[in-house]
Backbone as numpy.savetxt, mean C-alpha at the origin, in Angstrom:
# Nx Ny Nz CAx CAy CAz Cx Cy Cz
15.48 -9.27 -16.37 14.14 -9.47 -15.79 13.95 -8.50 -14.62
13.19 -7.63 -14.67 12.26 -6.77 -13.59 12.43 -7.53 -12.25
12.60 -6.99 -10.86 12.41 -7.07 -9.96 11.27 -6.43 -9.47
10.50 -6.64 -8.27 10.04 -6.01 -7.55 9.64 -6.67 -6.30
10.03 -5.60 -5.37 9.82 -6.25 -3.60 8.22 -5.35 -3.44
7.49 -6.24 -1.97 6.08 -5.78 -1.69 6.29 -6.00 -0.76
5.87 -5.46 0.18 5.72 -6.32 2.12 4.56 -5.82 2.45
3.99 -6.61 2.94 2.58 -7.07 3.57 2.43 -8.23 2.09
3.04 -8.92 1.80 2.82 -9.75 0.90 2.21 -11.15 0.73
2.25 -11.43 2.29 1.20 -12.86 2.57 0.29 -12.92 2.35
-0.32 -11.75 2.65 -1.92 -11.86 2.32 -2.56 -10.40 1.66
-3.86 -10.75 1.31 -4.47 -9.20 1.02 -4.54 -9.11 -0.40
-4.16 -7.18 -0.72 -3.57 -7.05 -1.80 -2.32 -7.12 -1.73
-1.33 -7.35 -0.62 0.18 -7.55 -0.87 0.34 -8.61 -1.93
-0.61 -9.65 -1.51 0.23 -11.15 -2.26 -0.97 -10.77 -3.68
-2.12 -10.40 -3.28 -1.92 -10.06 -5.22 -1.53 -9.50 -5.81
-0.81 -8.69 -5.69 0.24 -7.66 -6.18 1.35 -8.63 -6.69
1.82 -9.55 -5.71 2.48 -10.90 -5.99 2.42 -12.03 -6.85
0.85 -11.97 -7.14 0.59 -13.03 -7.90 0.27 -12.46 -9.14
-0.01 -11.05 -9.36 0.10 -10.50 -11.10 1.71 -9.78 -11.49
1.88 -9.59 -10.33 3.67 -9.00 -11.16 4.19 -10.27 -11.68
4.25 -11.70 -10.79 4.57 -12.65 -11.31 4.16 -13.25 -12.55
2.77 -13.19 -12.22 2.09 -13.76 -14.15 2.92 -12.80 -15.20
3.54 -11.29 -14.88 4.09 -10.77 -15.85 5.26 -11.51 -16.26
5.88 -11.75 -14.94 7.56 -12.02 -15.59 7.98 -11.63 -14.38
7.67 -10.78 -13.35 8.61 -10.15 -12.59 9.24 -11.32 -11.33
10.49 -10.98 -11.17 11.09 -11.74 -10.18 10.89 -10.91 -8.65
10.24 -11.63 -7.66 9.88 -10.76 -6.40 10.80 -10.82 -5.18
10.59 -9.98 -3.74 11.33 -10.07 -2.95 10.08 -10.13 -2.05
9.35 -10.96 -1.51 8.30 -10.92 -0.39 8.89 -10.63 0.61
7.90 -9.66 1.48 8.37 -9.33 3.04 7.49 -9.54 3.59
7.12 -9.54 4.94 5.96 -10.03 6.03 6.62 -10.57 7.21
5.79 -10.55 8.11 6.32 -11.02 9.75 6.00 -12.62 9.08
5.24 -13.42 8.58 5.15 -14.80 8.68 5.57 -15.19 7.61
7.11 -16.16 8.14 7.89 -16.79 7.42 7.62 -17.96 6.37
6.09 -18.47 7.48 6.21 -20.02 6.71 4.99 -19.58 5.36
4.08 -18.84 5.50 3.38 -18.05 4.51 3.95 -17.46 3.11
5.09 -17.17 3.37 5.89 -16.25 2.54 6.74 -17.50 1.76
6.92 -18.02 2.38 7.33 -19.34 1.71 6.51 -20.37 1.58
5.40 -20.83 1.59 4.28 -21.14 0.53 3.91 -20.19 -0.64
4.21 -19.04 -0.43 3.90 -18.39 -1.75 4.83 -18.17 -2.62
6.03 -18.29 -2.18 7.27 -18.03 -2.40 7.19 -19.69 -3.87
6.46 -21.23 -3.09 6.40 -22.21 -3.91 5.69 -21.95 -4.91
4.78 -21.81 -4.58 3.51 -21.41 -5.62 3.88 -20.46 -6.83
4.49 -19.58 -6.46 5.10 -18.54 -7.68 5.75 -19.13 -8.45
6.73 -19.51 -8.06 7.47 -20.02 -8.53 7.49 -21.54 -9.71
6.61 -22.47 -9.11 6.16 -23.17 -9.87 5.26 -22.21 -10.82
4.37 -22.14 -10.61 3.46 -21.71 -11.95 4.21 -20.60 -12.53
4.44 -19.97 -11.94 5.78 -18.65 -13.09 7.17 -18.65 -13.74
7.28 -19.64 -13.29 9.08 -19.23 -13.36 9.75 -18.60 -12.97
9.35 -17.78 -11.94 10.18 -16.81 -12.11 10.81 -17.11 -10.69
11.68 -15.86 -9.84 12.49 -16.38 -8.77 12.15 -15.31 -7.60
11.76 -16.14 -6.60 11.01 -15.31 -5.32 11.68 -15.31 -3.86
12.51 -14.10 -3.47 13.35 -14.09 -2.44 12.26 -13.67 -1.35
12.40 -14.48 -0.22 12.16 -14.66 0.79 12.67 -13.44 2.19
11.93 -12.21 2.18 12.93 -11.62 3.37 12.07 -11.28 4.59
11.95 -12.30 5.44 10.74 -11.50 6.83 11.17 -11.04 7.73
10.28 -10.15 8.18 10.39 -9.17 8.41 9.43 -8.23 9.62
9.30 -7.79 10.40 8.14 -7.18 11.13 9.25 -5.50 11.61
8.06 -5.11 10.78 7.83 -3.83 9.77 7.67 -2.51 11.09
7.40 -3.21 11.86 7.52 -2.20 13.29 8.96 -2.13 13.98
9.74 -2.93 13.91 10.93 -2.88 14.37 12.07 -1.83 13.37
12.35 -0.87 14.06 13.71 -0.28 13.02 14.51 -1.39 12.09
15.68 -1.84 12.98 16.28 -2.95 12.51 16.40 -3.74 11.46
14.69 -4.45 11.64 13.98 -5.09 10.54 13.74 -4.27 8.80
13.12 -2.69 9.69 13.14 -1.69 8.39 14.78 -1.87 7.95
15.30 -1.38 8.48 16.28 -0.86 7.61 17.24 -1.84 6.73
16.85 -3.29 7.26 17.33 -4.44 6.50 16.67 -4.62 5.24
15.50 -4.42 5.13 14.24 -4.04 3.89 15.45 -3.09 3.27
15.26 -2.19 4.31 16.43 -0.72 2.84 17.11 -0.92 2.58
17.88 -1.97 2.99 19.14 -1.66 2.48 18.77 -3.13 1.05
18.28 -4.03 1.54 18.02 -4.53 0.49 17.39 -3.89 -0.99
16.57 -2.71 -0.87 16.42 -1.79 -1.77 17.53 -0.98 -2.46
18.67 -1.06 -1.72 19.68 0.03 -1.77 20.73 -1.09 -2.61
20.52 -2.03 -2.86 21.90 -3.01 -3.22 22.33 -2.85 -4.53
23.05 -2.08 -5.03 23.73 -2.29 -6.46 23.11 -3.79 -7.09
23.97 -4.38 -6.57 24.19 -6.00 -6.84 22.82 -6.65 -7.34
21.59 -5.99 -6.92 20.34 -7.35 -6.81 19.61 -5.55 -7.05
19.18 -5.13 -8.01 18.58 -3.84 -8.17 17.27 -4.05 -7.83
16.36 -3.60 -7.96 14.92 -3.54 -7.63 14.02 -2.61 -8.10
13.23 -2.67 -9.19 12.35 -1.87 -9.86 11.24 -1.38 -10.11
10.39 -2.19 -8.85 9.44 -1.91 -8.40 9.23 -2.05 -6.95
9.26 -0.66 -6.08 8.66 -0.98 -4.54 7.35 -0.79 -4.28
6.82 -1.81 -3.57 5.01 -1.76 -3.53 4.62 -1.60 -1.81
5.09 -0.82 -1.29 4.35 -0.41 0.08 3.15 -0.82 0.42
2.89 -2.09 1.01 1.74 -2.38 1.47 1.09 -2.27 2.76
2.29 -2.81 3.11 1.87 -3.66 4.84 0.94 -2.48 5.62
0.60 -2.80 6.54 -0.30 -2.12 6.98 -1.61 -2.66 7.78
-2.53 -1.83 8.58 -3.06 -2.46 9.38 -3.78 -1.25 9.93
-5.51 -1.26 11.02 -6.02 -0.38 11.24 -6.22 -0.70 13.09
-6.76 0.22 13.40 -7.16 -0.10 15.08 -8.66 0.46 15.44
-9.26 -0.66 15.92 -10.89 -0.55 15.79 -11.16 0.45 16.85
-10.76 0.50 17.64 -10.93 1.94 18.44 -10.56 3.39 18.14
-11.21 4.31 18.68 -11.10 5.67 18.46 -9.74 5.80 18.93
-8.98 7.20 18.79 -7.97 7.56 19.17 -7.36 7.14 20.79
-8.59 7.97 21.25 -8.40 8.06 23.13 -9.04 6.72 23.95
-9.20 5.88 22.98 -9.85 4.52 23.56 -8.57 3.78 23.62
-7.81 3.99 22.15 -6.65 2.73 22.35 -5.55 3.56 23.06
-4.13 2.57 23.30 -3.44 2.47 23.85 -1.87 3.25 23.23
-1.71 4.30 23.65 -0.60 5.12 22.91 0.30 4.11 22.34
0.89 2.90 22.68 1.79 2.49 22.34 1.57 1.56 21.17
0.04 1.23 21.04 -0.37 0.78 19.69 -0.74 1.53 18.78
-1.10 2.97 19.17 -0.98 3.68 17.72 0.02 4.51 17.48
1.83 4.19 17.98 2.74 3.91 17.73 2.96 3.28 16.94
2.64 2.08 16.93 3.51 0.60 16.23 2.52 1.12 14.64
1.20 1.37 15.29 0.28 1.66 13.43 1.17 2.67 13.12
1.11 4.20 13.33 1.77 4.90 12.73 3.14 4.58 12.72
4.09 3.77 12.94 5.86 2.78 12.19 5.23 2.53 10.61
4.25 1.73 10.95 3.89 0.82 9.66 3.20 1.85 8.57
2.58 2.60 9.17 1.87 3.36 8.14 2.59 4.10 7.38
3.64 5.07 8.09 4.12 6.40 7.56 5.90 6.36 7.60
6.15 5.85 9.16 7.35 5.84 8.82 8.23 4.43 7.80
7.54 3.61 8.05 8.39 2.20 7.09 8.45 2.74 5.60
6.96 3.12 5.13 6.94 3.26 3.83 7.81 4.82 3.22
7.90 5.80 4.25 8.84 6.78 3.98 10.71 6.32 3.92
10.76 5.67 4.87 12.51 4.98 4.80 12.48 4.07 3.82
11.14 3.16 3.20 11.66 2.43 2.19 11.70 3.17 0.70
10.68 3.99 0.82 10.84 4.77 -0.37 12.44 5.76 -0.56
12.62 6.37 0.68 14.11 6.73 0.41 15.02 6.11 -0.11
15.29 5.02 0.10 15.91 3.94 -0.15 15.82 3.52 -1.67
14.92 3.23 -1.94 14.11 2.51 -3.31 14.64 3.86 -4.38
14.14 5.49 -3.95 13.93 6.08 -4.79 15.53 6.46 -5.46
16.26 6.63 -4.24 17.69 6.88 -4.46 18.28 6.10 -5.15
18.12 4.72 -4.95 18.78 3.63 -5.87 17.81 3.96 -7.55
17.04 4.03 -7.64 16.04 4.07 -8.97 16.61 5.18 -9.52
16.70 6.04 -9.15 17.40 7.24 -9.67 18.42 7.55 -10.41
19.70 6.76 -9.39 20.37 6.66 -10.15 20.54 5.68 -12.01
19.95 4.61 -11.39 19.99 3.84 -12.55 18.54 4.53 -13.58
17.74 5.39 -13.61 17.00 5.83 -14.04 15.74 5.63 -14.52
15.53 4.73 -14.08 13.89 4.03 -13.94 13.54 3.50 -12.77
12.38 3.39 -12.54 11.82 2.62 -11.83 10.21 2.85 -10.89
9.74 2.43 -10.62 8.14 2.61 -9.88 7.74 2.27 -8.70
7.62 3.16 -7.60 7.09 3.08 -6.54 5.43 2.93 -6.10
5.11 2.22 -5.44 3.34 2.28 -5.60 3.34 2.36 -3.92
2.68 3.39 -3.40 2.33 3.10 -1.72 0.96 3.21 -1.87
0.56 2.15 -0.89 -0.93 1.55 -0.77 -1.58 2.34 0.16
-2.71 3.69 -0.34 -2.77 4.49 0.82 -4.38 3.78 0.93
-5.42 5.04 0.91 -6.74 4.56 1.06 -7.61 5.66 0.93
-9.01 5.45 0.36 -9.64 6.37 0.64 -10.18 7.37 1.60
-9.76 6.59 2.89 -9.64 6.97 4.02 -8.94 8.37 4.46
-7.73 8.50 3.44 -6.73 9.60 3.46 -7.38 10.73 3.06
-8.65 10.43 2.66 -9.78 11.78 1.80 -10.26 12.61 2.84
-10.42 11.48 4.17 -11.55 11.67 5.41 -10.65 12.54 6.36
-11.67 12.85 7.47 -11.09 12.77 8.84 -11.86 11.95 10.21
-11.13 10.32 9.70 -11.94 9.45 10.34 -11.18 8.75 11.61
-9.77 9.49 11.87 -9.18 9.14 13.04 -7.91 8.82 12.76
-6.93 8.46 13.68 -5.28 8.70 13.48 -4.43 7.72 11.60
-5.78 6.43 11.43 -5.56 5.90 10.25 -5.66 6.02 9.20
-6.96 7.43 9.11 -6.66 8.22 8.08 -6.18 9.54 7.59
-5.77 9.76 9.00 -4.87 10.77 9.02 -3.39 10.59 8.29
-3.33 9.15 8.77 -1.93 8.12 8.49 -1.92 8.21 6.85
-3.15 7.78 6.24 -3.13 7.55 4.81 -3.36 9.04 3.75
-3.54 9.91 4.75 -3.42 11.24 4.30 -2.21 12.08 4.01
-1.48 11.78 5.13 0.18 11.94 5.20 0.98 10.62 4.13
0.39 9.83 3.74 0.86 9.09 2.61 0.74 9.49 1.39
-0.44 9.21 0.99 -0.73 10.23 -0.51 -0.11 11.36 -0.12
-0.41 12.37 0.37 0.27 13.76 -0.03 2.14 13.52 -0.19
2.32 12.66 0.86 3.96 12.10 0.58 4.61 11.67 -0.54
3.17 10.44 -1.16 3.49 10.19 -2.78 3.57 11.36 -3.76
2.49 12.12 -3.22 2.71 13.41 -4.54 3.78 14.26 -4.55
4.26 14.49 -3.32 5.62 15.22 -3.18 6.53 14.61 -3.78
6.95 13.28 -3.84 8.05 12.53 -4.50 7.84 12.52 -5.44
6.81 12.38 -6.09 6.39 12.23 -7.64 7.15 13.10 -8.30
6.71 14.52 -7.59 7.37 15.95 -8.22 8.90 15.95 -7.91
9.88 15.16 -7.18 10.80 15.24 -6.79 10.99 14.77 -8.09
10.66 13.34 -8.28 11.14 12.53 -9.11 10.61 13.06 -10.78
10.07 14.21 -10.81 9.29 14.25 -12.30 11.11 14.45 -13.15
11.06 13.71 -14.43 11.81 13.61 -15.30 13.07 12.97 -15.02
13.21 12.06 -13.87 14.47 11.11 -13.67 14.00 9.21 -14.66
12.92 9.33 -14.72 12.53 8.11 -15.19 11.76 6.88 -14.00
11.77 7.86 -12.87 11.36 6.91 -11.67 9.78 7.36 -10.97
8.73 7.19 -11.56 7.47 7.24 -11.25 7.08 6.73 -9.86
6.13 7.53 -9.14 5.26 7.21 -7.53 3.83 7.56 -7.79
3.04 6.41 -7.42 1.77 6.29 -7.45 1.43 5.81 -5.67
0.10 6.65 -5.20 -0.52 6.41 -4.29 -1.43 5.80 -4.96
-1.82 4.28 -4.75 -2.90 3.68 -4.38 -4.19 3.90 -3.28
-5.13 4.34 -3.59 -6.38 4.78 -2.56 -7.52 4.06 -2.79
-7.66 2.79 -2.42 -8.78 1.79 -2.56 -9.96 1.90 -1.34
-10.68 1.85 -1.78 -12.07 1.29 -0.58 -11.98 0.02 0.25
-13.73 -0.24 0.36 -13.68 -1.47 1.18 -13.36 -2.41 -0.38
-12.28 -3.28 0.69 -11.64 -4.48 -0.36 -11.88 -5.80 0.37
-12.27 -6.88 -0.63 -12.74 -7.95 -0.58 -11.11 -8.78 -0.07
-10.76 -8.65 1.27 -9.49 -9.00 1.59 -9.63 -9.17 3.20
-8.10 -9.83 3.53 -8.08 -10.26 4.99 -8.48 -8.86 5.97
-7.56 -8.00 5.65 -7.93 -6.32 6.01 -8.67 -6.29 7.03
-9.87 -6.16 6.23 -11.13 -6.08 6.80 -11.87 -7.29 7.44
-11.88 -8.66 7.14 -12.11 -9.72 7.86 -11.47 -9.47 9.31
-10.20 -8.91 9.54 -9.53 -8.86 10.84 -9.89 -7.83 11.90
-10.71 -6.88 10.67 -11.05 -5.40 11.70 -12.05 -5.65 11.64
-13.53 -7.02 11.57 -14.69 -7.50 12.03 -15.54 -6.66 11.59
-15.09 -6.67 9.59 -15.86 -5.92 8.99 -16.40 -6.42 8.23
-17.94 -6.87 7.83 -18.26 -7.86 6.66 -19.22 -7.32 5.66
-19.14 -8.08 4.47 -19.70 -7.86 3.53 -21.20 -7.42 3.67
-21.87 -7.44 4.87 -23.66 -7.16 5.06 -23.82 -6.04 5.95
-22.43 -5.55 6.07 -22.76 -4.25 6.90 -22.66 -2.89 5.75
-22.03 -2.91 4.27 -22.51 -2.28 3.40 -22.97 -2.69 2.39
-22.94 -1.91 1.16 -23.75 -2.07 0.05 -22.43 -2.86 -0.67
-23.25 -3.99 -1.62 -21.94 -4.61 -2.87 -21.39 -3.66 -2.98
-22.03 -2.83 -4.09 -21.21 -2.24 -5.06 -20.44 -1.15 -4.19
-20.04 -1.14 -2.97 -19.02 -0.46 -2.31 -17.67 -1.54 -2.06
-18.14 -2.67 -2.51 -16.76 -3.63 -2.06 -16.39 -3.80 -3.38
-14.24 -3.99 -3.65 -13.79 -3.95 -4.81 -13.13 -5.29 -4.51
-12.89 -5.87 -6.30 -12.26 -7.28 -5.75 -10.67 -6.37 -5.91
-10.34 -7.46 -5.17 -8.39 -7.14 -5.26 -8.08 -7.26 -6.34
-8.44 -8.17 -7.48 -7.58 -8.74 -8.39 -7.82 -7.39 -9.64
-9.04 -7.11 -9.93 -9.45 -5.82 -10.52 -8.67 -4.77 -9.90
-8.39 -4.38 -8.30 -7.80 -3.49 -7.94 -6.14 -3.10 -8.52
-5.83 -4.20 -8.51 -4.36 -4.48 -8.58 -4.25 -3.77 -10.23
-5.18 -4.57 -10.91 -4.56 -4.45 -12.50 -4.78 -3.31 -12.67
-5.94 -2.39 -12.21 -6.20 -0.92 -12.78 -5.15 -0.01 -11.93
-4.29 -0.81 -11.02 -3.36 0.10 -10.47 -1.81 -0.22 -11.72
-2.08 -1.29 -11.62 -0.77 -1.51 -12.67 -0.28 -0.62 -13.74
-2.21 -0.54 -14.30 -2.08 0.02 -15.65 -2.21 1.77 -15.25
-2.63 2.14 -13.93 -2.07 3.42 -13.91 -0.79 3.63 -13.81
0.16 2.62 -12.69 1.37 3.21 -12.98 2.33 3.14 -14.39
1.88 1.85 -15.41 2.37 2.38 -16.44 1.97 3.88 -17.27
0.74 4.29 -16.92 0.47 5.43 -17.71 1.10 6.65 -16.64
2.17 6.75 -15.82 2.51 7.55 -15.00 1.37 8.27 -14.08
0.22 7.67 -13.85 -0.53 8.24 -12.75 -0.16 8.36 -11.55
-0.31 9.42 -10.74 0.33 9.68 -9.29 -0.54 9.17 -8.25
-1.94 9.63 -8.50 -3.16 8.92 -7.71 -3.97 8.13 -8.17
-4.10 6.70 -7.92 -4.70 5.61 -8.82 -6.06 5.56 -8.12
-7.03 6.03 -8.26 -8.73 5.48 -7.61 -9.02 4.38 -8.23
-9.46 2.96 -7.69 -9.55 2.03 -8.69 -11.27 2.01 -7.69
-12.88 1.98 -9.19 -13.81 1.51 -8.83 -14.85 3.40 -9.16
-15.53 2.95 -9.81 -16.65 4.21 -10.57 -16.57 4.97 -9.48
-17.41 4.17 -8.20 -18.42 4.57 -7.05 -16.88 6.01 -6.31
-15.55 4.96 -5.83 -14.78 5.36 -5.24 -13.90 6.69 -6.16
-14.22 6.98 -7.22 -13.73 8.12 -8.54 -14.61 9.03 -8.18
-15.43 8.75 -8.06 -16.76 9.74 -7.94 -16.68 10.39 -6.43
-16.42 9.52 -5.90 -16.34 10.20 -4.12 -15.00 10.84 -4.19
-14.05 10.46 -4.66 -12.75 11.40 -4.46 -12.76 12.66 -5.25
-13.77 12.94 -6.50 -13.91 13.67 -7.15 -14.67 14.88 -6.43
-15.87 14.33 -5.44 -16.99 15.32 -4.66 -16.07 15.32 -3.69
-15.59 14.98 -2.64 -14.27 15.43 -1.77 -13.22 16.19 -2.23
-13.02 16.48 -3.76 -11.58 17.47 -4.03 -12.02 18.70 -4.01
-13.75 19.07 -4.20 -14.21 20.16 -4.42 -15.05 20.66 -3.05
-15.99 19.77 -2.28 -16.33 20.49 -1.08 -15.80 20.65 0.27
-16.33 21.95 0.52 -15.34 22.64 1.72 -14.97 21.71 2.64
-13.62 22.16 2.92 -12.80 20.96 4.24 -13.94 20.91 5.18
-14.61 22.10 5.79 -15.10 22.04 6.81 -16.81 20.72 6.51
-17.35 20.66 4.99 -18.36 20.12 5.28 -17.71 18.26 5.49
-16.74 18.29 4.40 -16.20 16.82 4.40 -15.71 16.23 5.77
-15.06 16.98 6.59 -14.64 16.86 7.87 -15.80 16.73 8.27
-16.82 17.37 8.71 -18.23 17.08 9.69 -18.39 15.95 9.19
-18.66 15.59 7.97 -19.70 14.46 7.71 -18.79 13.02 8.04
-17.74 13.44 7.70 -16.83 12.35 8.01 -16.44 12.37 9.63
-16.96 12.75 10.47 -16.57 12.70 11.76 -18.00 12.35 12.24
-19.00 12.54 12.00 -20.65 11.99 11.98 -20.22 10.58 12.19
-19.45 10.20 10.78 -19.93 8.52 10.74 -18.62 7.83 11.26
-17.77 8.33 11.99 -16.14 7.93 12.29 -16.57 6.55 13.11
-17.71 6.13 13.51 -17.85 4.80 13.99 -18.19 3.94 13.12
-18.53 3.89 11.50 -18.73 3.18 10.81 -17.66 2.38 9.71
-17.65 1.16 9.43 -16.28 0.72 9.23 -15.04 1.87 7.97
-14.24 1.78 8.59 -13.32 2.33 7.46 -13.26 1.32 6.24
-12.26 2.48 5.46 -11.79 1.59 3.83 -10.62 1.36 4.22
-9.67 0.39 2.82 -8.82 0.01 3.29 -7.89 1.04 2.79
């Protein structure tokens, strides 16, 4: 039976990511700073799935904490076949408004956790010769809308580099780049559904599966949603310099996730 670990898994798309690997079959490793969360979901899986859900928390800003994640990736003994890079988090202020030491702790979570866990993950996958990495970047990574999507820019391009590392070992990397998502995310960064248009908000549960089914078809960059295909498509082709202006115009209007 398939493994796969996720952290940011309490809530969001972490835990739906949680709740369809499980409807597959897969046996999980939840991570997250909140213990007693992770273990309510940890019940819930488990009853309705069968399947078996290890418990490891965690706060994803501390080294320590990372590298206990890796090494749990790294274990012969308890393999792991899917890593799902979630966790993550944004800061409602501009660069020079917030506080250096909090867009520290964002950029741990953003760039460095998911780079040491992927080391970890990819090396072990390798050897045994399969396996699938998914890091949860954002459309944001398209923009230049401030240090968070700068963050998710240096992610995707990170996924695509590994991809090519990894082309022909049997161990596939997909960047995930979703919009505004119908999730805690954005409830926390005091962003709501009437400050844009519907059809700019995606549900998670749709998000998740059209990511699934890209990484079985070996896709490297998964766009899940018409509207959000279409914008990454007019961003691959016009000049850095107009996408940058326009995206620095509206850098006060809510981000994606």
């Amino acid at each position: 039976m398939a493994t796969a670990l996720i952290t940011g898994a309490s809530a969001g798309i972490g835990k739906t990511f949680a709740q369809q690997l499980a409807a597959k079959g897969h046996d999980l490793v939840v991570v997250a700073r909140d213990e007693a969360r992770l273990a309510d979901l940890k019940s819930r899986l488990e009853s309705e799935h069968g399947i078996s859900v290890e418990v490891l928390p965690a706060d994803l800003t501390e080294r320590l904490d990372v590298q206990d994640v890796a090494a749990r990736l790294a274990d012969p003994a308890k393999p792991v076949d899917m890593l799902v890079n979630n966790a993550g988090y944004g800061l409602k202020k501009g660069f020079l408004d917030n506080d250096i030491v909090d867009e520290e702790h964002m950029l741990t979570i953003l760039v460095r956790t998911p780079v040491v866990l992927s080391h970890a993950a990819a090396k072990a996958m390798r050897e045994r010769g399969h396996g699938a990495i998914i890091n949860v970047s954002s459309m944001a990574g398209f923009l230049a809308t401030g240090t968070y999507a700068a963050a998710k820019s240096y992610l995707t391009t990170f996924s695509e580099s590994l991809a090519a590392e990894l082309d022909g070992t049997g161990v596939t990397v997909t960047a995930l780049c979703p919009g505004f998502t119908r999730t805690e995310f954005h409830q926390r960064a005091g962003i709501t559904r009437q400050q844009l248009p519907d059809a700019l908000w995606l549900d998670a549960d749709k998000l998740v599966s059209q990511c699934l089914r890209d990484v079985d078809r070996g896709k490297v960059i998964s766009v899940p949603g018409v509207h959000y295909k279409a914008a990454a498509g007019l961003l691959d082709v016009l000049p850095r310099g107009v996408a940058r202006n326009s995206a620095f115009k509206s850098r006060h209007r809510p981000q994606a996730r």
